[in-house]
Short mmCIF file of C-alpha atoms and ligand atoms in Angstrom, two decimals:
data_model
loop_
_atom_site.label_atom_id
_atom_site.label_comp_id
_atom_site.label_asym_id
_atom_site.label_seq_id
_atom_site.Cartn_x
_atom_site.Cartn_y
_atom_site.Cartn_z
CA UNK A 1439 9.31 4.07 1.08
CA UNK A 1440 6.34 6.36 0.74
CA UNK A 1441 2.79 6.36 1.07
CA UNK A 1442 0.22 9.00 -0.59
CA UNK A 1443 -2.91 8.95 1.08
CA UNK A 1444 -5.61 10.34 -1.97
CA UNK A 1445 -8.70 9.33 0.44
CA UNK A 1446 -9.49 9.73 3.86
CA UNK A 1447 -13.38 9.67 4.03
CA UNK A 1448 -15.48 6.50 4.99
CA UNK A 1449 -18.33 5.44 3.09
CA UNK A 1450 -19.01 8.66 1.52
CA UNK A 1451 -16.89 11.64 0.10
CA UNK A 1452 -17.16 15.17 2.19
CA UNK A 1453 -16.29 18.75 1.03
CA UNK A 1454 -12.56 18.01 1.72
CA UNK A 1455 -12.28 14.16 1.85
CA UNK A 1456 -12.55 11.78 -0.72
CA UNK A 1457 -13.28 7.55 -0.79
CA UNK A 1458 -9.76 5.15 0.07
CA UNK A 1459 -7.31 4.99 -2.22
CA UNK A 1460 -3.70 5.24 -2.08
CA UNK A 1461 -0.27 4.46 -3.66
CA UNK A 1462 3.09 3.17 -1.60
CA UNK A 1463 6.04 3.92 -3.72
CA UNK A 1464 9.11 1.88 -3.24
CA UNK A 1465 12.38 1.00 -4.83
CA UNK A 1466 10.58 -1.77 -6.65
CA UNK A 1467 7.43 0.38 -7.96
CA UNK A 1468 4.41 1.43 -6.71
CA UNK A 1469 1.58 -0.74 -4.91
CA UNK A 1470 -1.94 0.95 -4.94
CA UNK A 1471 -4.00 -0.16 -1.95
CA UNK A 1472 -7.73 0.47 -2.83
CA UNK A 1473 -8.88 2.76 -5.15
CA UNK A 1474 -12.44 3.46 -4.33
CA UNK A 1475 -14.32 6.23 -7.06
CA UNK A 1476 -12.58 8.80 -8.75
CA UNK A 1477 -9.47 7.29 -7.75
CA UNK A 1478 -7.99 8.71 -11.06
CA UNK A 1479 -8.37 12.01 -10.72
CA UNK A 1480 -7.12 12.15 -7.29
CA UNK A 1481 -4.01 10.20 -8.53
CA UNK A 1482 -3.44 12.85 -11.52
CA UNK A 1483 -4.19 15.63 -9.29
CA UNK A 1484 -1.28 14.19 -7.08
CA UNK A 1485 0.92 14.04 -9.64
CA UNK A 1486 0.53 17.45 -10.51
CA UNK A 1487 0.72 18.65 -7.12
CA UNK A 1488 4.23 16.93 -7.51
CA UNK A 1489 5.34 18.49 -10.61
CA UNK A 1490 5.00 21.74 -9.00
CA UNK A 1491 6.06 20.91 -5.25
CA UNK A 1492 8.53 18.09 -5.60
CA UNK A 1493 9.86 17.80 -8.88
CA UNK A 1494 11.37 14.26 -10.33
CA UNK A 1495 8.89 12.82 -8.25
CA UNK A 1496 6.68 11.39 -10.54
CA UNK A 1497 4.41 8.34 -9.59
CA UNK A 1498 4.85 7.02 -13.25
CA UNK A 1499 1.02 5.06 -13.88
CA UNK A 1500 3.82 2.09 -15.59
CA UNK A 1501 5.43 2.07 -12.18
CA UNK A 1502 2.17 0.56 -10.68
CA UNK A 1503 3.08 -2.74 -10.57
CA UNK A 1504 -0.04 -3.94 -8.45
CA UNK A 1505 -3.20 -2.93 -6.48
CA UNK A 1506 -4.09 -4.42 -3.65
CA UNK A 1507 -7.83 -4.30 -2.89
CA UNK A 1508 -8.84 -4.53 0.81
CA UNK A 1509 -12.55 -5.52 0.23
CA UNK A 1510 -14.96 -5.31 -1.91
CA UNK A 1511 -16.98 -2.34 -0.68
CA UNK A 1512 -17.76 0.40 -3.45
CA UNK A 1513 -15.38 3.61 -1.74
CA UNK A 1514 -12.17 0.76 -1.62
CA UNK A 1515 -12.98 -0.72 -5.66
CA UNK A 1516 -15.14 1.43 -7.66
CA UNK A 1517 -12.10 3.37 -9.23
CA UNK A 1518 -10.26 0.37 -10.69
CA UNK A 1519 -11.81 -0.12 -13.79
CA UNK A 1520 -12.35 3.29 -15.19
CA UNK A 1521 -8.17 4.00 -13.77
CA UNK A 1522 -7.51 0.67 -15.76
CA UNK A 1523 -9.59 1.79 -19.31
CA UNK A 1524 -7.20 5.45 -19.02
CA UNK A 1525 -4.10 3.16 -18.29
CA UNK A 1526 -4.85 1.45 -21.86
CA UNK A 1527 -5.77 4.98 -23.77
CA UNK A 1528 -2.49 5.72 -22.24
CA UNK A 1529 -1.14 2.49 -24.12
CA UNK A 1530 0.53 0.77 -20.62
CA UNK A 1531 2.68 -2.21 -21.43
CA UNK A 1532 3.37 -3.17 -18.26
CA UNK A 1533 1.94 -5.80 -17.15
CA UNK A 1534 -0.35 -5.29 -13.34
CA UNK A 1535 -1.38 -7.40 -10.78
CA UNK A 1536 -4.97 -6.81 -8.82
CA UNK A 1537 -5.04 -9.09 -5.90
CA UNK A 1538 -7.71 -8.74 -3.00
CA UNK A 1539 -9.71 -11.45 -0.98
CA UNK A 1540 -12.30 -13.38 -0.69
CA UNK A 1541 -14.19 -15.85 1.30
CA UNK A 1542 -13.43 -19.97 2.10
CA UNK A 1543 -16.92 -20.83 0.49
CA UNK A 1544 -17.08 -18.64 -2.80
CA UNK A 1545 -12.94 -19.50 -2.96
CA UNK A 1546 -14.21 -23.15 -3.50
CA UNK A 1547 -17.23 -22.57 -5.33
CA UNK A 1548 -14.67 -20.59 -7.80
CA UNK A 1549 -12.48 -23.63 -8.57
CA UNK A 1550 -15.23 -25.82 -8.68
CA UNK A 1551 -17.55 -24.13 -11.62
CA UNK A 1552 -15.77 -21.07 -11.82
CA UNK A 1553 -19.14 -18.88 -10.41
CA UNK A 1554 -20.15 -16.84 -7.54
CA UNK A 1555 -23.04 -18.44 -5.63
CA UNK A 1556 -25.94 -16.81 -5.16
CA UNK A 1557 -25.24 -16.50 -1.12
CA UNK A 1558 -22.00 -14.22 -1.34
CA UNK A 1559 -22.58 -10.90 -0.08
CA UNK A 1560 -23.30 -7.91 -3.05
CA UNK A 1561 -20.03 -6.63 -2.62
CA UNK A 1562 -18.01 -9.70 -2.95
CA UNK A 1563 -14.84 -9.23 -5.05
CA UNK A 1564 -15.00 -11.98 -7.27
CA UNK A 1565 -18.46 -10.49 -8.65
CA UNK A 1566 -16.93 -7.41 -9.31
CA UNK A 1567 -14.08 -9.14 -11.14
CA UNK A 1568 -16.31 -11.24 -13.39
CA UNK A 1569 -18.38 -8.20 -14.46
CA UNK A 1570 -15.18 -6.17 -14.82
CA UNK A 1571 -14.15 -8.62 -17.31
CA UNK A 1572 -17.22 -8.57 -19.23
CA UNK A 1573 -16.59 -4.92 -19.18
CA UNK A 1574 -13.23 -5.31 -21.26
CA UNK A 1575 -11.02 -5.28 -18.07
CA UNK A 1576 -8.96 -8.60 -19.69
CA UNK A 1577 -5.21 -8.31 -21.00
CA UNK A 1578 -6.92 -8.93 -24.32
CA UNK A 1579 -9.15 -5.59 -24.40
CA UNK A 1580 -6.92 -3.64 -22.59
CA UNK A 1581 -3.48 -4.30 -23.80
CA UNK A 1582 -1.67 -4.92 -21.27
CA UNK A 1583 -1.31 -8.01 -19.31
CA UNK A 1584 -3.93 -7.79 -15.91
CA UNK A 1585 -3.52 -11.37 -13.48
CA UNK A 1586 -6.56 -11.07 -11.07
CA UNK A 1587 -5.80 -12.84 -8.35
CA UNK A 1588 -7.89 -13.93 -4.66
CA UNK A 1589 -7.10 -15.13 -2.15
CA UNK A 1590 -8.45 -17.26 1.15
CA UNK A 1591 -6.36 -15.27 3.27
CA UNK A 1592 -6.60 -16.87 6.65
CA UNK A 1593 -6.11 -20.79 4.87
CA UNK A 1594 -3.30 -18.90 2.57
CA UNK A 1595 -5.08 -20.10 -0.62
CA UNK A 1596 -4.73 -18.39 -3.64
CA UNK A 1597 -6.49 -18.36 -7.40
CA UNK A 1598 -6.27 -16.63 -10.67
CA UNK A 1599 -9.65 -15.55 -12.29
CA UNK A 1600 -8.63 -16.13 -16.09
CA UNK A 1601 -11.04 -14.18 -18.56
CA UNK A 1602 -12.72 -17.06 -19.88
CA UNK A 1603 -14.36 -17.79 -16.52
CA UNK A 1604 -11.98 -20.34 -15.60
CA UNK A 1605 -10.29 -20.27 -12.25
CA UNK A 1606 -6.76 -22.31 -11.23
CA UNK A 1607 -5.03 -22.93 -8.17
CA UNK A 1608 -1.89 -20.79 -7.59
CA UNK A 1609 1.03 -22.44 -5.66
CA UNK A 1610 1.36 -19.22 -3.69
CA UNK A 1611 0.11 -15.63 -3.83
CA UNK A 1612 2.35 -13.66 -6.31
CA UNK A 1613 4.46 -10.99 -6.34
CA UNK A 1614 4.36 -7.93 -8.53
CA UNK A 1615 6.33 -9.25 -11.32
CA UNK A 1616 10.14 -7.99 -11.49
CA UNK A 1617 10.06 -6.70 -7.28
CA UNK A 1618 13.48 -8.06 -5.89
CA UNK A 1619 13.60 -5.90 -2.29
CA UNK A 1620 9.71 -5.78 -1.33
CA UNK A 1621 7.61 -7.62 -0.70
CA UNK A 1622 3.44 -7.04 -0.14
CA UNK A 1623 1.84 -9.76 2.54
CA UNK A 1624 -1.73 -9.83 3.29
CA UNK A 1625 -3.12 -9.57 7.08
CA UNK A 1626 -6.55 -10.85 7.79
CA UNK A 1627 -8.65 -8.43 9.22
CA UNK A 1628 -12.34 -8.29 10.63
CA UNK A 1629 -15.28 -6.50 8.59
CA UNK A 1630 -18.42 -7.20 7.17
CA UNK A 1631 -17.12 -8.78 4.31
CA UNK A 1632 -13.77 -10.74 3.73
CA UNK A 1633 -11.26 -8.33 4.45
CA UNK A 1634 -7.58 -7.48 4.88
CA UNK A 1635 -4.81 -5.37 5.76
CA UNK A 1636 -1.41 -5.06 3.62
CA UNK A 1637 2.15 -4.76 4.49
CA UNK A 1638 4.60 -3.77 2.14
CA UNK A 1639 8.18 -4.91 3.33
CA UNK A 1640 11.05 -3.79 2.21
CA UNK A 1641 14.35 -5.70 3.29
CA UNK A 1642 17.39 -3.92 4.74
CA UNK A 1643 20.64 -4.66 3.87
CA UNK A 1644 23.95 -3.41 3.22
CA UNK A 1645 23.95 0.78 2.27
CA UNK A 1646 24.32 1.72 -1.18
CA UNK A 1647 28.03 1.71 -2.82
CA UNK A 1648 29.70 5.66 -3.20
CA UNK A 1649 30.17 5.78 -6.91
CA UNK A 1650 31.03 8.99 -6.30
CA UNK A 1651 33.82 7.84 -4.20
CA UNK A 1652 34.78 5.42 -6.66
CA UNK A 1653 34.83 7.94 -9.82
CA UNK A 1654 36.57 10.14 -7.94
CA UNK A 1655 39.85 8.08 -7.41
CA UNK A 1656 39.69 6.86 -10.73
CA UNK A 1657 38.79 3.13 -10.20
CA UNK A 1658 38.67 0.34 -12.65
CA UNK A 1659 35.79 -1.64 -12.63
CA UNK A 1660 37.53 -4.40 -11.29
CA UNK A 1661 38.90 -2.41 -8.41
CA UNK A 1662 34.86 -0.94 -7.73
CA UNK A 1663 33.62 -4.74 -7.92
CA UNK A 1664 35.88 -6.21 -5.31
CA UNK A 1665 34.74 -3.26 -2.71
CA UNK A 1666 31.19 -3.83 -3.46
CA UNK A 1667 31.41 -7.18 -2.88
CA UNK A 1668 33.01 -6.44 0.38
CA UNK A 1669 37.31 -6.91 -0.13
CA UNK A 1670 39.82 -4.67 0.57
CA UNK A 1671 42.04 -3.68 -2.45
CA UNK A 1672 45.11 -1.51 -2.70
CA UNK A 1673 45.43 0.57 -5.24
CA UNK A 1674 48.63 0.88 -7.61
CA UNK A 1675 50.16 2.88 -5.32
CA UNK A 1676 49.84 1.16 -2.77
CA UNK A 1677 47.40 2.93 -0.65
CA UNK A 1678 45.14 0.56 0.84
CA UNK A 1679 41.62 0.15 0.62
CA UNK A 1680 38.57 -0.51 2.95
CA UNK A 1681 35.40 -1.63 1.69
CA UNK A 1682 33.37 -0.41 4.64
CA UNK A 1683 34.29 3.31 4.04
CA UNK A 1684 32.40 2.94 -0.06
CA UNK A 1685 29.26 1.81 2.12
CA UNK A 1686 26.33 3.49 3.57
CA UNK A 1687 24.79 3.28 6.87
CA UNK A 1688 23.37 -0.65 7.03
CA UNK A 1689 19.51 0.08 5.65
CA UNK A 1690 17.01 -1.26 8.29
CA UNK A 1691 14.29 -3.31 6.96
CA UNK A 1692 10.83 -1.26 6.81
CA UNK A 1693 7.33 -1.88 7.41
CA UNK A 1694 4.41 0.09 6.34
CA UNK A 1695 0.78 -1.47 7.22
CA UNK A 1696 -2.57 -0.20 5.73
CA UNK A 1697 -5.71 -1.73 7.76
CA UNK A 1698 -7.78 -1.58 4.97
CA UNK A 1699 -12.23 -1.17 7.15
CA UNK A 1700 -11.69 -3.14 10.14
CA UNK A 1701 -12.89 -3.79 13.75
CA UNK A 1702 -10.17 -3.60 16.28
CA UNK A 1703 -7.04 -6.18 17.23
CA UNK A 1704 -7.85 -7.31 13.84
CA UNK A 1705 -5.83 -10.99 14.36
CA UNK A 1706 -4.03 -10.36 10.73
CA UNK A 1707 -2.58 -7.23 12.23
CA UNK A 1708 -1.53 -8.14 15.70
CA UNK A 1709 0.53 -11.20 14.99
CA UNK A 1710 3.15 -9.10 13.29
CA UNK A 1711 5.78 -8.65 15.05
CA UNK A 1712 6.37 -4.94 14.14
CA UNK A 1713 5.74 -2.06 11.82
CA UNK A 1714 7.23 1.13 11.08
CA UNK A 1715 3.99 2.75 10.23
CA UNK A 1716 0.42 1.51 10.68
CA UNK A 1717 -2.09 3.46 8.25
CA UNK A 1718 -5.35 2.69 10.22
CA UNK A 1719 -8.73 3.10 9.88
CA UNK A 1720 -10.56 5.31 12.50
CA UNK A 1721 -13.94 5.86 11.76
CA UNK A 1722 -15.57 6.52 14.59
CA UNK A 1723 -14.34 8.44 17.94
CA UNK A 1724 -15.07 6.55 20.97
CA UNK A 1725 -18.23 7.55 22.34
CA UNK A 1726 -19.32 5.85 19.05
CA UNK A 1727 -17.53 2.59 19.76
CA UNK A 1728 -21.24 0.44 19.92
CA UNK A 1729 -21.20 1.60 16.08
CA UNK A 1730 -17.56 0.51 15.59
CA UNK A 1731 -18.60 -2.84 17.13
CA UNK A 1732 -22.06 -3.17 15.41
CA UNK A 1733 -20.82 -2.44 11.47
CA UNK A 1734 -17.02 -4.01 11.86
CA UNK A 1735 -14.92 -0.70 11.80
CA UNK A 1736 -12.79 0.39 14.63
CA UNK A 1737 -12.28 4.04 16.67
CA UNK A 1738 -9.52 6.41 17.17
CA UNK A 1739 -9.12 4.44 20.65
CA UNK A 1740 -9.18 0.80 18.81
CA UNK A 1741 -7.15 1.64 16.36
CA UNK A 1742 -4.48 2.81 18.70
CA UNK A 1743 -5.20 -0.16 20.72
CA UNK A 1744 -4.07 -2.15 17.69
CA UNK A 1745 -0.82 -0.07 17.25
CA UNK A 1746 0.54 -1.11 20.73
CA UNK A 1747 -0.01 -4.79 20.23
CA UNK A 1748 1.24 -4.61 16.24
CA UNK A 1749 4.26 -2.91 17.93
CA UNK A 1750 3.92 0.34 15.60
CA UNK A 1751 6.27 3.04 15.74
CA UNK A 1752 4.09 5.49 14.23
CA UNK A 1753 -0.04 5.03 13.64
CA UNK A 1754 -1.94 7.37 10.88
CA UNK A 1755 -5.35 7.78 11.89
CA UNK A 1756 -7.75 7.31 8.42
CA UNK A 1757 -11.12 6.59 7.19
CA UNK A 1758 -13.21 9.06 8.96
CA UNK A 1759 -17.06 9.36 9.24
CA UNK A 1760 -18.66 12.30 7.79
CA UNK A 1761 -19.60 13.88 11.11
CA UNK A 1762 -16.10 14.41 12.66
CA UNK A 1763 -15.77 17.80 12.69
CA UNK A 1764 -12.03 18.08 14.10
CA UNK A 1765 -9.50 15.45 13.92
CA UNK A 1766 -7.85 17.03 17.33
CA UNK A 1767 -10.51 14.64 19.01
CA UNK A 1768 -9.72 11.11 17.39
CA UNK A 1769 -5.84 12.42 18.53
CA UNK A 1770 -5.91 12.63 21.30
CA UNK A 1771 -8.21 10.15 22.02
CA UNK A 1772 -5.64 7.91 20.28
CA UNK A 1773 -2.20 9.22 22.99
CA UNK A 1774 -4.61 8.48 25.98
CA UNK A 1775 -4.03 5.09 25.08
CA UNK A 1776 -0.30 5.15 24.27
CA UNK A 1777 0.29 6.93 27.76
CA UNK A 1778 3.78 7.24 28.07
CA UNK A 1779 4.76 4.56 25.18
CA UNK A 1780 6.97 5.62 22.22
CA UNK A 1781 4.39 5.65 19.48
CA UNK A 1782 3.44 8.77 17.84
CA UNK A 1783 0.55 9.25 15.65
CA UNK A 1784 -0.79 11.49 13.16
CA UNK A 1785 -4.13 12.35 11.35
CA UNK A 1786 -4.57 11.32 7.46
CA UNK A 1787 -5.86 14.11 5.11
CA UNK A 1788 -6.03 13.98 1.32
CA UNK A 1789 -2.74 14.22 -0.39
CA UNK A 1790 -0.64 13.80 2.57
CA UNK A 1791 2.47 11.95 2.12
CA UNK A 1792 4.23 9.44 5.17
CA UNK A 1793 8.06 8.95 4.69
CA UNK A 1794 9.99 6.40 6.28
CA UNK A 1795 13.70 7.56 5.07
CA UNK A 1796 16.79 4.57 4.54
CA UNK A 1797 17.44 5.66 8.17
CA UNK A 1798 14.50 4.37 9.44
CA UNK A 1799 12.87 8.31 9.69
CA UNK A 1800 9.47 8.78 10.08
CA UNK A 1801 7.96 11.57 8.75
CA UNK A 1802 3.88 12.87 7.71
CA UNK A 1803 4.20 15.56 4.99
CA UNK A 1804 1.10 17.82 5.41
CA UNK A 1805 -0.66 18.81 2.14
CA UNK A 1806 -2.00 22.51 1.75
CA UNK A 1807 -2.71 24.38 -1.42
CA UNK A 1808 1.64 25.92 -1.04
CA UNK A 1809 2.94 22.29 -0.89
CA UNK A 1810 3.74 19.93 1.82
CA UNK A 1811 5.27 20.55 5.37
CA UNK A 1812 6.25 18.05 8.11
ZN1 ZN B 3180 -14.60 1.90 3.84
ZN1 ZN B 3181 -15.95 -1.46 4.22
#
């Protein structure tokens, strides 16, 4: 599993960091979580860094199988509809789910006579939706097939926005069609607007089966089915056999967590009972922390706060306020907390990459203008 970070400004873009956005490849495909403006550029310019710094590494745009929006404020949203006009010019096929959420009352008002009332905050998703869909963002204009989807997230309530301005009930909030190992699970968090958090999960299991092993002694396929599945054979000659040795290491199941803007302890967050890697937001530093409280975002100190009760092995710092001038102080501000516990944590920039390997590995691959280093 891998997460490119393409944004790690709050609220406003500085000289070297750009609105949320980002991408978490997986064995499945890829899940964007916000993609605030410009998010397209940043995602081509990624790709391109790849090309030339990790070839066959290619974030394929018909790999994106969803995008998960966090909330509706402008630097999380403002990118999806231009990105999804270039995925059509492109001529996608695929078909791509947007899921985000949205509030108890405007959830029922949406089911009821399928508009937003006046009340809901500016920046409520399902006002963005309907005028994206007046702007040709409907699988008819574009193409391809687009479900919108929103959710009550607390209540676990979920509805489709169809293009016509009529909204259903869903049984359940979807999966990104064809994903068989991963799965992506909401976590209610606390901002000024309905808000959440999203895990990607991606089950462990048995290790991967050594063709190579296989091809090597000359197996029939019979022979290579029955040690997949776990038998011992013998072979013609009698030599035996043992499944185990055509098997990786046991995968672990991994975790990776993006906070989405939040306050601290967001409830959504904590109840989990683990996490490899918790991407979360740290806008302020902690002499700030009547700020964090006032507008719903969290500090370095808050957000590491949240990492020892989510159980994280690793926490990325993100989402930074145009003043901080060096990230050194949001660190270490973050390991007073963690004292002598086993969590490490890093500081997002813009086109950094966090691996978590089969083995459970953690590592942050920094970006500079020669490539990436852990
Ligand atoms: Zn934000
Ligand atoms: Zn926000």
């Amino acid at each position: 599993m891998e997460l490119h970070i393409l944004g790690t400004s709050s609220a406003r873009p500085t000289g070297i960091r750009q609105v949320s956005g980002s991408l978490v490849q997986c064995e499945d495909g890829i899940m964007v979580v916000d993609a605030g403006e410009g998010f397209q550029t940043r995602y081509a310019m990624q790709r391109k860094r790849l090309k030339l710094h990790d070839k066959g590494n290619t974030l394929r745009a018909s790999r994106v199988h969803v995008i998960c929006l966090t909330h509706g404020h402008l630097d999380h949203t403002w990118g999806v509809l231009p990105w999804m006009h270039t995925m059509a010019l492109d001529k996608r096929e695929q078909p791509i789910l947007v899921i985000g959420p949205t509030s108890p009352d405007v959830f029922d008002a949406l089911l009821d006579s399928g508009v937003v009332p006046h009340s809901a905050p500016s920046a409520e998703l399902a006002r963005q939706i309907k005028s994206w869909q007046e702007l040709g963002a409907t699988s008819e204009s574009l193409g391809y097939s687009v479900r919108w989807v929103l959710g009550d997230v607390v209540a676990d309530r979920w509805l489709e926005m169809g293009s016509d301005g009529v909204c259903f009930l869903l049984d359940s909030m979807p999966q990104p069609e064809g994903w068989k190992k991963n799965r992506i699970q909401p976590l209610a968090t606390l901002h000024s607007v309905p808000s959440c958090g999203w895990m990607l999960e991606s089950k462990g299991g048995s290790g991967k089966f050594n063709r190579l092993k296989a091809a090597e002694l000359k197996l029939t396929d019979q022979q290579k089915a029955q040690l997949s599945s776990g038998n011992d054979i013998k072979m013609e000659d009698g030599t035996p056999l043992q499944a185990s040795d055509f098997r990786g290491q046991e995968r672990p199941t991994t975790r990776m967590v993006i906070s989405g803007d939040t306050a601290e302890m967001a409830k959504g967050l904590t109840s989990i009972s683990g996490t490899d890697v918790l991407v979360h937001e740290s806008t302020f530093i902690d002499e700030a922390q009547q700020w964090a409280d006032e507008f719903l975002h969290s500090t370095s100190t808050g957000a590491a706060r949240t990492a020892v009760a989510c159980n994280a092995r690793h926490l990325v710092l993100t989402h930074f306020s145009a003043r901080l001038k060096d990230v050194e102080i949001p660190l270490s501000e973050a390991k007073g907390v963690f004292g002598s516990k086993e969590i490490s944590v890093s500081a997002a920039m813009d086109g950094d990459r966090i691996k978590i390997s089969e083995n459970g590995a953690i590592s942050h691959l920094v970006w500079s203008d020669d490539g990436w280093s852990s």
